[in-house]
Amino acid sequence: MFRHTKLLQCEAKPERPDAVYARKLQELIGGAYGEMTVTMQYLFQGWNCRIEGKYKDLIMDTATEEIGHVEMLATMVARLLDGAPAEQAAAAAKDPVMAAVLGGMDPQQAIVAGGGAMPNNSQGVPWNGGYIVASGNLLADFRANVAAEAQGRLQTARLYNMTDDPGVKEMLRFNLARDTVHQKQWLAAIEELISDGLEQPIVPDALFDEEDQTHNHTIWHLSDGTDGDKGGWVGDGTDLEYLHDPEPLGGPATAPRPNPALYATYSPTMDAVGTVKGKAKKLKKKAT
């Protein structure tokens, strides 16, 4: 059960309208690392969590908080759009809605949302459920959460420097602080998962005996850069080593002959598995 309280977590009152900035704030609502993403990511992680207790409670506490962040930003967007836009746009169009569009409002904010926020990013692209990570493995999920909060805080910091409105900055200072504590909590929870013996650093903690032992400790040098092996991840105290001249292990990446009904172009000399007819026989004869 969720219960809504009619008070914002933090005030969301701009000093003046700004349709252009309202559109920018849409990124923090419906972007890949926006508040809708972390809201749904944490909700599904919590709903899928198989362990009752501290981990599930932490996830659900944070998920519910993030719902409030969406509300704060949506409220700020609506208030930034109220009375927008700039004077020159208003002079160009007497109708206030058209003037707002000319002043920089996302047309969908006017046409679809009636001057309010949308579940979209700053380019008008709708939010996508494919943005979320909820795998059921808490270590993998918590690492994804750290990355999501880091990207979200980065975008908030950039937007903080794109406005001089004191009211907007007040709200963003709150958002920055919450993104900070969320990074801290997920990093701490990762350490606790390991210390509790629930997970190990490699996810999943299984199939180590089954994997190819030749290739589970080598970093392949495959770029022109020459400094990759100078990092602390190789050498004493690690089980990683640099393979400086890796060789391909497979054959040509030739697709097999297509189904004739698909009318894809192929050479008549190719057999069903994508190799040149007769070549395999020649190689076999040479080997003998």
mmCIF file of C-alpha atoms in Angstrom:
data_model
loop_
_atom_site.group_PDB
_atom_site.id
_atom_site.type_symbol
_atom_site.label_atom_id
_atom_site.label_comp_id
_atom_site.label_asym_id
_atom_site.label_seq_id
_atom_site.Cartn_x
_atom_site.Cartn_y
_atom_site.Cartn_z
ATOM 1 C CA MET A 1 0.000 0.000 0.000
ATOM 2 C CA PHE A 2 1.253 3.464 -0.855
ATOM 3 C CA ARG A 3 -0.023 6.601 0.815
ATOM 4 C CA HIS A 4 0.292 10.069 -0.689
ATOM 5 C CA THR A 5 1.012 13.081 1.502
ATOM 6 C CA LYS A 6 0.021 16.470 0.062
ATOM 7 C CA LEU A 7 3.325 18.097 0.958
ATOM 8 C CA LEU A 8 6.454 18.155 -1.178
ATOM 9 C CA GLN A 9 9.690 16.705 0.191
ATOM 10 C CA CYS A 10 11.324 20.025 -0.697
ATOM 11 C CA GLU A 11 9.869 23.300 -1.934
ATOM 12 C CA ALA A 12 9.598 23.669 -5.712
ATOM 13 C CA LYS A 13 8.867 27.332 -6.404
ATOM 14 C CA PRO A 14 10.749 29.209 -9.096
ATOM 15 C CA GLU A 15 10.952 32.992 -8.865
ATOM 16 C CA ARG A 16 9.948 33.456 -12.498
ATOM 17 C CA PRO A 17 8.682 31.407 -15.449
ATOM 18 C CA ASP A 18 11.202 29.809 -17.777
ATOM 19 C CA ALA A 19 9.793 27.507 -20.459
ATOM 20 C CA VAL A 20 13.215 26.656 -21.850
ATOM 21 C CA TYR A 21 14.498 25.492 -18.473
ATOM 22 C CA ALA A 22 11.281 23.564 -17.853
ATOM 23 C CA ARG A 23 12.080 21.540 -20.930
ATOM 24 C CA LYS A 24 15.613 20.897 -19.662
ATOM 25 C CA LEU A 25 14.225 19.614 -16.348
ATOM 26 C CA GLN A 26 12.303 16.961 -18.258
ATOM 27 C CA GLU A 27 15.607 15.057 -18.440
ATOM 28 C CA LEU A 28 15.551 14.648 -14.664
ATOM 29 C CA ILE A 29 12.002 13.317 -14.896
ATOM 30 C CA GLY A 30 11.886 10.981 -17.878
ATOM 31 C CA GLY A 31 15.470 10.590 -19.031
ATOM 32 C CA ALA A 32 17.390 7.327 -18.881
ATOM 33 C CA TYR A 33 18.811 8.331 -15.479
ATOM 34 C CA GLY A 34 15.889 10.456 -14.350
ATOM 35 C CA GLU A 35 13.704 10.079 -11.293
ATOM 36 C CA MET A 36 11.147 7.897 -13.078
ATOM 37 C CA THR A 37 13.904 5.411 -13.826
ATOM 38 C CA VAL A 38 15.235 5.131 -10.290
ATOM 39 C CA THR A 39 11.676 5.067 -8.937
ATOM 40 C CA MET A 40 10.677 2.087 -11.040
ATOM 41 C CA GLN A 41 14.097 0.456 -10.734
ATOM 42 C CA TYR A 42 13.928 0.449 -6.946
ATOM 43 C CA LEU A 43 10.270 -0.530 -6.835
ATOM 44 C CA PHE A 44 10.820 -3.592 -8.987
ATOM 45 C CA GLN A 45 13.999 -4.478 -7.095
ATOM 46 C CA GLY A 46 12.035 -4.279 -3.857
ATOM 47 C CA TRP A 47 9.054 -6.211 -5.156
ATOM 48 C CA ASN A 48 11.377 -8.913 -6.526
ATOM 49 C CA CYS A 49 13.571 -9.081 -3.410
ATOM 50 C CA ARG A 50 13.466 -12.567 -1.866
ATOM 51 C CA ILE A 51 14.936 -11.524 1.498
ATOM 52 C CA GLU A 52 12.755 -9.817 4.065
ATOM 53 C CA GLY A 53 14.579 -7.416 6.339
ATOM 54 C CA LYS A 54 17.141 -4.638 6.031
ATOM 55 C CA TYR A 55 17.949 -4.902 2.325
ATOM 56 C CA LYS A 56 14.345 -4.965 1.137
ATOM 57 C CA ASP A 57 13.406 -2.194 3.550
ATOM 58 C CA LEU A 58 16.250 0.004 2.297
ATOM 59 C CA ILE A 59 15.189 -0.548 -1.305
ATOM 60 C CA MET A 60 11.525 0.221 -0.624
ATOM 61 C CA ASP A 61 12.326 3.278 1.505
ATOM 62 C CA THR A 62 14.375 4.720 -1.344
ATOM 63 C CA ALA A 63 11.860 3.723 -4.018
ATOM 64 C CA THR A 64 9.074 5.532 -2.200
ATOM 65 C CA GLU A 65 11.255 8.608 -1.731
ATOM 66 C CA GLU A 66 11.928 8.702 -5.463
ATOM 67 C CA ILE A 67 8.195 8.874 -6.213
ATOM 68 C CA GLY A 68 8.229 12.132 -4.293
ATOM 69 C CA HIS A 69 11.156 13.378 -6.368
ATOM 70 C CA VAL A 70 9.116 12.884 -9.540
ATOM 71 C CA GLU A 71 6.319 14.917 -7.940
ATOM 72 C CA MET A 72 8.721 17.724 -6.969
ATOM 73 C CA LEU A 73 10.135 17.995 -10.472
ATOM 74 C CA ALA A 74 6.710 17.795 -12.127
ATOM 75 C CA THR A 75 5.512 20.584 -9.846
ATOM 76 C CA MET A 76 8.560 22.695 -10.678
ATOM 77 C CA VAL A 77 8.029 22.182 -14.412
ATOM 78 C CA ALA A 78 4.377 23.238 -14.170
ATOM 79 C CA ARG A 79 5.330 26.350 -12.225
ATOM 80 C CA LEU A 80 8.118 27.245 -14.630
ATOM 81 C CA LEU A 81 5.611 27.017 -17.481
ATOM 82 C CA ASP A 82 3.039 29.178 -15.716
ATOM 83 C CA GLY A 83 3.175 32.625 -17.305
ATOM 84 C CA ALA A 84 5.942 31.636 -19.737
ATOM 85 C CA PRO A 85 7.539 32.638 -22.056
ATOM 86 C CA ALA A 86 9.862 35.535 -22.846
ATOM 87 C CA GLU A 87 8.418 38.940 -23.777
ATOM 88 C CA GLN A 88 9.491 38.793 -27.407
ATOM 89 C CA ALA A 89 7.627 35.522 -27.898
ATOM 90 C CA ALA A 90 4.527 36.941 -26.234
ATOM 91 C CA ALA A 91 4.663 39.881 -28.615
ATOM 92 C CA ALA A 92 4.852 37.527 -31.562
ATOM 93 C CA ALA A 93 1.771 35.602 -30.529
ATOM 94 C CA LYS A 94 -1.087 36.993 -28.477
ATOM 95 C CA ASP A 95 -2.351 33.547 -27.529
ATOM 96 C CA PRO A 96 -0.499 32.585 -24.309
ATOM 97 C CA VAL A 97 -0.223 28.886 -25.198
ATOM 98 C CA MET A 98 1.279 29.626 -28.607
ATOM 99 C CA ALA A 99 3.545 32.196 -27.010
ATOM 100 C CA ALA A 100 4.759 29.571 -24.566
ATOM 101 C CA VAL A 101 5.611 27.191 -27.398
ATOM 102 C CA LEU A 102 7.469 29.933 -29.223
ATOM 103 C CA GLY A 103 9.279 30.738 -25.996
ATOM 104 C CA GLY A 104 10.763 27.274 -25.737
ATOM 105 C CA MET A 105 8.125 25.066 -24.137
ATOM 106 C CA ASP A 106 7.984 21.512 -25.434
ATOM 107 C CA PRO A 107 4.851 21.588 -27.645
ATOM 108 C CA GLN A 108 3.642 18.406 -25.942
ATOM 109 C CA GLN A 109 3.774 20.179 -22.598
ATOM 110 C CA ALA A 110 1.171 22.554 -23.988
ATOM 111 C CA ILE A 111 -0.835 20.296 -26.317
ATOM 112 C CA VAL A 112 -0.884 17.037 -24.358
ATOM 113 C CA ALA A 113 -0.172 18.002 -20.753
ATOM 114 C CA GLY A 114 -1.968 21.352 -20.619
ATOM 115 C CA GLY A 115 1.089 23.263 -19.484
ATOM 116 C CA GLY A 116 2.460 20.545 -17.231
ATOM 117 C CA ALA A 117 5.237 17.981 -17.076
ATOM 118 C CA MET A 118 5.424 14.898 -19.287
ATOM 119 C CA PRO A 119 6.876 11.417 -18.686
ATOM 120 C CA ASN A 120 9.484 12.321 -21.321
ATOM 121 C CA ASN A 121 13.116 13.346 -21.511
ATOM 122 C CA SER A 122 14.317 16.796 -22.563
ATOM 123 C CA GLN A 123 13.959 15.876 -26.253
ATOM 124 C CA GLY A 124 10.370 14.710 -25.856
ATOM 125 C CA VAL A 125 11.258 11.007 -26.039
ATOM 126 C CA PRO A 126 8.885 9.017 -23.770
ATOM 127 C CA TRP A 127 10.266 7.296 -20.710
ATOM 128 C CA ASN A 128 11.051 3.616 -21.337
ATOM 129 C CA GLY A 129 10.768 0.739 -18.891
ATOM 130 C CA GLY A 130 13.827 -0.756 -20.547
ATOM 131 C CA TYR A 131 15.919 1.791 -18.638
ATOM 132 C CA ILE A 132 15.522 -0.052 -15.334
ATOM 133 C CA VAL A 133 17.701 -2.807 -13.854
ATOM 134 C CA ALA A 134 16.005 -5.284 -11.522
ATOM 135 C CA SER A 135 17.752 -8.633 -11.894
ATOM 136 C CA GLY A 136 16.951 -10.293 -8.571
ATOM 137 C CA ASN A 137 20.665 -10.365 -7.676
ATOM 138 C CA LEU A 138 21.123 -7.660 -5.062
ATOM 139 C CA LEU A 139 24.843 -7.137 -5.667
ATOM 140 C CA ALA A 140 24.365 -6.640 -9.393
ATOM 141 C CA ASP A 141 21.377 -4.383 -8.734
ATOM 142 C CA PHE A 142 23.090 -2.273 -6.072
ATOM 143 C CA ARG A 143 26.017 -1.678 -8.420
ATOM 144 C CA ALA A 144 23.556 -0.537 -11.071
ATOM 145 C CA ASN A 145 21.948 1.729 -8.464
ATOM 146 C CA VAL A 146 25.270 3.428 -7.718
ATOM 147 C CA ALA A 147 25.742 4.100 -11.425
ATOM 148 C CA ALA A 148 22.177 5.417 -11.806
ATOM 149 C CA GLU A 149 22.553 7.794 -8.867
ATOM 150 C CA ALA A 150 25.952 8.949 -10.135
ATOM 151 C CA GLN A 151 24.555 9.733 -13.574
ATOM 152 C CA GLY A 152 21.518 11.408 -12.037
ATOM 153 C CA ARG A 153 23.655 13.583 -9.772
ATOM 154 C CA LEU A 154 25.910 14.478 -12.689
ATOM 155 C CA GLN A 155 22.947 15.670 -14.745
ATOM 156 C CA THR A 156 21.507 17.560 -11.764
ATOM 157 C CA ALA A 157 24.855 19.291 -11.241
ATOM 158 C CA ARG A 158 24.935 20.347 -14.887
ATOM 159 C CA LEU A 159 21.401 21.694 -14.687
ATOM 160 C CA TYR A 160 22.272 23.513 -11.459
ATOM 161 C CA ASN A 161 24.797 25.551 -13.427
ATOM 162 C CA MET A 162 22.270 26.305 -16.185
ATOM 163 C CA THR A 163 20.006 28.487 -14.050
ATOM 164 C CA ASP A 164 20.303 31.506 -11.801
ATOM 165 C CA ASP A 165 16.770 31.186 -10.395
ATOM 166 C CA PRO A 166 17.105 30.972 -6.571
ATOM 167 C CA GLY A 167 13.960 28.867 -6.215
ATOM 168 C CA VAL A 168 15.116 26.308 -8.759
ATOM 169 C CA LYS A 169 18.575 26.174 -7.209
ATOM 170 C CA GLU A 170 17.069 25.551 -3.762
ATOM 171 C CA MET A 171 15.271 22.453 -5.018
ATOM 172 C CA LEU A 172 18.309 21.216 -6.953
ATOM 173 C CA ARG A 173 20.513 21.582 -3.864
ATOM 174 C CA PHE A 174 18.145 19.184 -2.124
ATOM 175 C CA ASN A 175 18.257 16.791 -5.083
ATOM 176 C CA LEU A 176 22.059 16.887 -5.148
ATOM 177 C CA ALA A 177 22.163 15.999 -1.466
ATOM 178 C CA ARG A 178 19.788 13.075 -1.865
ATOM 179 C CA ASP A 179 21.752 11.733 -4.847
ATOM 180 C CA THR A 180 24.860 11.937 -2.665
ATOM 181 C CA VAL A 181 23.370 9.937 0.195
ATOM 182 C CA HIS A 182 21.887 7.369 -2.174
ATOM 183 C CA GLN A 183 25.313 6.717 -3.693
ATOM 184 C CA LYS A 184 26.722 6.324 -0.177
ATOM 185 C CA GLN A 185 23.985 3.933 0.925
ATOM 186 C CA TRP A 186 24.269 1.637 -2.091
ATOM 187 C CA LEU A 187 28.059 1.513 -1.768
ATOM 188 C CA ALA A 188 27.685 0.637 1.920
ATOM 189 C CA ALA A 189 25.017 -1.969 1.152
ATOM 190 C CA ILE A 190 27.340 -3.599 -1.400
ATOM 191 C CA GLU A 191 30.010 -4.007 1.272
ATOM 192 C CA GLU A 192 27.461 -5.417 3.712
ATOM 193 C CA LEU A 193 26.131 -7.946 1.222
ATOM 194 C CA ILE A 194 29.652 -9.300 0.891
ATOM 195 C CA SER A 195 30.416 -9.202 4.635
ATOM 196 C CA ASP A 196 27.105 -10.974 5.347
ATOM 197 C CA GLY A 197 28.250 -13.762 3.009
ATOM 198 C CA LEU A 198 25.247 -13.329 0.719
ATOM 199 C CA GLU A 199 27.299 -12.432 -2.364
ATOM 200 C CA GLN A 200 30.907 -12.383 -3.523
ATOM 201 C CA PRO A 201 32.562 -9.690 -5.687
ATOM 202 C CA ILE A 202 31.989 -11.627 -8.925
ATOM 203 C CA VAL A 203 28.327 -11.910 -9.949
ATOM 204 C CA PRO A 204 27.020 -14.563 -9.918
ATOM 205 C CA ASP A 205 29.123 -16.478 -7.417
ATOM 206 C CA ALA A 206 28.867 -19.693 -9.432
ATOM 207 C CA LEU A 207 30.273 -21.719 -12.358
ATOM 208 C CA PHE A 208 33.897 -20.746 -11.686
ATOM 209 C CA ASP A 209 34.972 -24.353 -12.289
ATOM 210 C CA GLU A 210 32.977 -24.485 -15.514
ATOM 211 C CA GLU A 211 34.340 -21.328 -17.151
ATOM 212 C CA ASP A 212 37.352 -21.413 -19.472
ATOM 213 C CA GLN A 213 40.296 -21.167 -17.074
ATOM 214 C CA THR A 214 42.585 -19.849 -19.812
ATOM 215 C CA HIS A 215 40.549 -16.707 -20.297
ATOM 216 C CA ASN A 216 39.324 -15.759 -16.813
ATOM 217 C CA HIS A 217 42.362 -13.677 -15.831
ATOM 218 C CA THR A 218 43.660 -11.979 -19.004
ATOM 219 C CA ILE A 219 42.979 -8.425 -20.164
ATOM 220 C CA TRP A 220 43.299 -8.329 -23.942
ATOM 221 C CA HIS A 221 45.370 -5.483 -25.371
ATOM 222 C CA LEU A 222 43.205 -4.539 -28.358
ATOM 223 C CA SER A 223 43.678 -0.781 -28.713
ATOM 224 C CA ASP A 224 46.518 1.488 -29.766
ATOM 225 C CA GLY A 225 46.843 2.713 -26.177
ATOM 226 C CA THR A 226 49.970 1.495 -24.410
ATOM 227 C CA ASP A 227 49.213 2.307 -20.768
ATOM 228 C CA GLY A 228 46.505 -0.215 -19.905
ATOM 229 C CA ASP A 229 48.960 -2.517 -18.165
ATOM 230 C CA LYS A 230 50.316 0.295 -15.982
ATOM 231 C CA GLY A 231 47.265 0.319 -13.724
ATOM 232 C CA GLY A 232 47.063 -1.218 -10.310
ATOM 233 C CA TRP A 233 44.679 -3.849 -11.594
ATOM 234 C CA VAL A 234 47.619 -5.908 -12.915
ATOM 235 C CA GLY A 235 50.763 -7.070 -11.163
ATOM 236 C CA ASP A 236 51.398 -7.917 -7.531
ATOM 237 C CA GLY A 237 48.323 -8.655 -5.472
ATOM 238 C CA THR A 238 45.988 -9.225 -8.415
ATOM 239 C CA ASP A 239 45.086 -12.262 -10.487
ATOM 240 C CA LEU A 240 44.884 -10.217 -13.691
ATOM 241 C CA GLU A 241 47.515 -10.060 -16.413
ATOM 242 C CA TYR A 242 47.757 -8.278 -19.753
ATOM 243 C CA LEU A 243 47.784 -10.350 -22.916
ATOM 244 C CA HIS A 244 49.689 -8.064 -25.277
ATOM 245 C CA ASP A 245 49.237 -9.922 -28.549
ATOM 246 C CA PRO A 246 45.922 -11.794 -28.406
ATOM 247 C CA GLU A 247 45.035 -13.976 -31.364
ATOM 248 C CA PRO A 248 41.506 -14.621 -32.667
ATOM 249 C CA LEU A 249 40.171 -17.963 -31.532
ATOM 250 C CA GLY A 250 37.406 -18.441 -34.100
ATOM 251 C CA GLY A 251 37.004 -18.621 -37.839
ATOM 252 C CA PRO A 252 35.491 -16.080 -40.227
ATOM 253 C CA ALA A 253 32.232 -14.483 -39.053
ATOM 254 C CA THR A 254 30.383 -15.475 -42.207
ATOM 255 C CA ALA A 255 26.622 -15.849 -41.921
ATOM 256 C CA PRO A 256 25.056 -19.062 -43.217
ATOM 257 C CA ARG A 257 23.245 -19.286 -46.528
ATOM 258 C CA PRO A 258 19.802 -17.669 -46.131
ATOM 259 C CA ASN A 259 16.440 -19.264 -46.641
ATOM 260 C CA PRO A 260 15.578 -18.716 -50.329
ATOM 261 C CA ALA A 261 12.197 -17.265 -49.332
ATOM 262 C CA LEU A 262 13.996 -14.328 -47.699
ATOM 263 C CA TYR A 263 15.636 -13.272 -50.997
ATOM 264 C CA ALA A 264 18.855 -12.201 -49.337
ATOM 265 C CA THR A 265 21.907 -11.904 -51.591
ATOM 266 C CA TYR A 266 24.443 -14.699 -51.303
ATOM 267 C CA SER A 267 27.030 -16.414 -53.438
ATOM 268 C CA PRO A 268 26.105 -19.731 -55.103
ATOM 269 C CA THR A 269 29.556 -20.996 -54.074
ATOM 270 C CA MET A 270 28.634 -20.736 -50.362
ATOM 271 C CA ASP A 271 27.378 -23.823 -48.586
ATOM 272 C CA ALA A 272 24.674 -23.934 -45.882
ATOM 273 C CA VAL A 273 27.041 -22.978 -43.037
ATOM 274 C CA GLY A 274 28.552 -20.010 -44.864
ATOM 275 C CA THR A 275 31.851 -21.477 -46.027
ATOM 276 C CA VAL A 276 33.099 -21.642 -49.611
ATOM 277 C CA LYS A 277 32.238 -24.966 -51.222
ATOM 278 C CA GLY A 278 35.211 -27.247 -51.638
ATOM 279 C CA LYS A 279 37.437 -25.262 -49.294
ATOM 280 C CA ALA A 280 36.914 -27.583 -46.361
ATOM 281 C CA LYS A 281 37.753 -30.600 -48.522
ATOM 282 C CA LYS A 282 40.971 -28.963 -49.720
ATOM 283 C CA LEU A 283 42.034 -28.163 -46.180
ATOM 284 C CA LYS A 284 41.300 -31.705 -45.079
ATOM 285 C CA LYS A 285 43.296 -33.154 -47.974
ATOM 286 C CA LYS A 286 46.227 -30.866 -47.207
ATOM 287 C CA ALA A 287 46.183 -31.892 -43.538
ATOM 288 C CA THR A 288 46.426 -35.567 -44.455
#
